[in-house]
């Protein structure tokens, strides 16, 4: 998928993936790939800065955990993150409805 098409939607995608359970960075990338049927193969250089930004904004909480001797930062949604995700979903529905009316006017 074109990286430009994801611009502006990465926050919503990350928040949505973390809605179910806390995950570490690589698991988040895998969840995006799996939930999109392979269409989203987002590079780590895009995901990790976004996770740090969302954490600084208070939408995610991160903590270090050891797994098999490896330290990984695991992220979970905060209450503010859940509220933001609800807003992102609402905005997405409005956006897709408006675009759909233009692209498929006979519907």
Tab-separated table of N, CA and C in Angstrom, residues 1 4-10 12-13 86-104 107:
chain	number	residue	atom	x	y	z
A	1	UNK	N	0.852	-1.180	0.000
A	1	UNK	CA	0.000	0.000	0.000
A	1	UNK	C	0.891	1.234	0.000
A	4	UNK	N	1.842	7.177	1.302
A	4	UNK	CA	1.075	8.425	1.374
A	4	UNK	C	-0.374	8.172	1.788
A	5	UNK	N	-0.906	7.016	1.408
A	5	UNK	CA	-2.291	6.691	1.764
A	5	UNK	C	-2.437	6.485	3.274
A	6	UNK	N	-1.347	6.087	3.936
A	6	UNK	CA	-1.393	5.870	5.384
A	6	UNK	C	-1.208	7.149	6.182
A	7	UNK	N	-0.619	8.134	5.558
A	7	UNK	CA	-0.344	9.386	6.258
A	7	UNK	C	-1.637	9.949	6.849
A	8	UNK	N	-1.595	10.280	8.096
A	8	UNK	CA	-2.776	10.808	8.762
A	8	UNK	C	-3.658	9.745	9.395
A	9	UNK	N	-3.385	8.478	9.106
A	9	UNK	CA	-4.189	7.398	9.657
A	9	UNK	C	-3.404	6.484	10.587
A	10	UNK	N	-2.091	6.698	10.691
A	10	UNK	CA	-1.249	5.807	11.479
A	10	UNK	C	-1.669	5.781	12.944
A	12	UNK	N	-4.614	6.201	14.320
A	12	UNK	CA	-5.830	5.401	14.466
A	12	UNK	C	-5.525	3.914	14.314
A	13	UNK	N	-4.663	3.571	13.374
A	13	UNK	CA	-4.311	2.164	13.169
A	13	UNK	C	-3.610	1.592	14.396
A	86	UNK	N	-12.052	6.347	19.690
A	86	UNK	CA	-13.476	6.540	19.357
A	86	UNK	C	-13.639	7.743	18.433
A	87	UNK	N	-12.905	8.820	18.704
A	87	UNK	CA	-12.957	9.998	17.837
A	87	UNK	C	-12.400	9.716	16.453
A	88	UNK	N	-11.308	8.952	16.399
A	88	UNK	CA	-10.708	8.577	15.107
A	88	UNK	C	-11.674	7.743	14.279
A	89	UNK	N	-12.362	6.826	14.939
A	89	UNK	CA	-13.332	5.975	14.221
A	89	UNK	C	-14.478	6.806	13.662
A	90	UNK	N	-14.966	7.729	14.449
A	90	UNK	CA	-16.053	8.598	13.999
A	90	UNK	C	-15.604	9.446	12.810
A	91	UNK	N	-14.420	10.013	12.915
A	91	UNK	CA	-13.885	10.829	11.817
A	91	UNK	C	-13.676	9.977	10.565
A	92	UNK	N	-13.219	8.737	10.739
A	92	UNK	CA	-12.999	7.842	9.603
A	92	UNK	C	-14.321	7.533	8.897
A	93	UNK	N	-15.353	7.268	9.667
A	93	UNK	CA	-16.663	6.966	9.065
A	93	UNK	C	-17.177	8.158	8.268
A	94	UNK	N	-17.033	9.357	8.813
A	94	UNK	CA	-17.464	10.568	8.105
A	94	UNK	C	-16.660	10.760	6.826
A	95	UNK	N	-15.354	10.552	6.923
A	95	UNK	CA	-14.463	10.707	5.772
A	95	UNK	C	-14.823	9.717	4.667
A	96	UNK	N	-14.969	8.435	5.024
A	96	UNK	CA	-15.255	7.436	3.990
A	96	UNK	C	-16.634	7.633	3.378
A	97	UNK	N	-17.579	8.104	4.158
A	97	UNK	CA	-18.911	8.394	3.620
A	97	UNK	C	-18.830	9.523	2.591
A	98	UNK	N	-18.118	10.588	2.936
A	98	UNK	CA	-17.997	11.730	2.020
A	98	UNK	C	-17.257	11.339	0.747
A	99	UNK	N	-16.170	10.616	0.877
A	99	UNK	CA	-15.400	10.194	-0.304
A	99	UNK	C	-16.232	9.236	-1.151
A	100	UNK	N	-16.956	8.333	-0.491
A	100	UNK	CA	-17.818	7.399	-1.215
A	100	UNK	C	-18.883	8.102	-2.032
A	101	UNK	N	-19.419	9.191	-1.510
A	101	UNK	CA	-20.435	9.950	-2.253
A	101	UNK	C	-19.859	10.577	-3.512
A	102	UNK	N	-18.596	10.922	-3.455
A	102	UNK	CA	-17.954	11.526	-4.627
A	102	UNK	C	-17.534	10.452	-5.636
A	103	UNK	N	-16.910	9.386	-5.148
A	103	UNK	CA	-16.387	8.354	-6.042
A	103	UNK	C	-17.467	7.443	-6.617
A	104	UNK	N	-18.554	7.281	-5.906
A	104	UNK	CA	-19.620	6.400	-6.344
A	104	UNK	C	-20.964	7.127	-6.224
A	107	UNK	N	-24.695	5.464	-6.102
A	107	UNK	CA	-25.071	4.575	-5.002
A	107	UNK	C	-26.183	5.114	-4.184
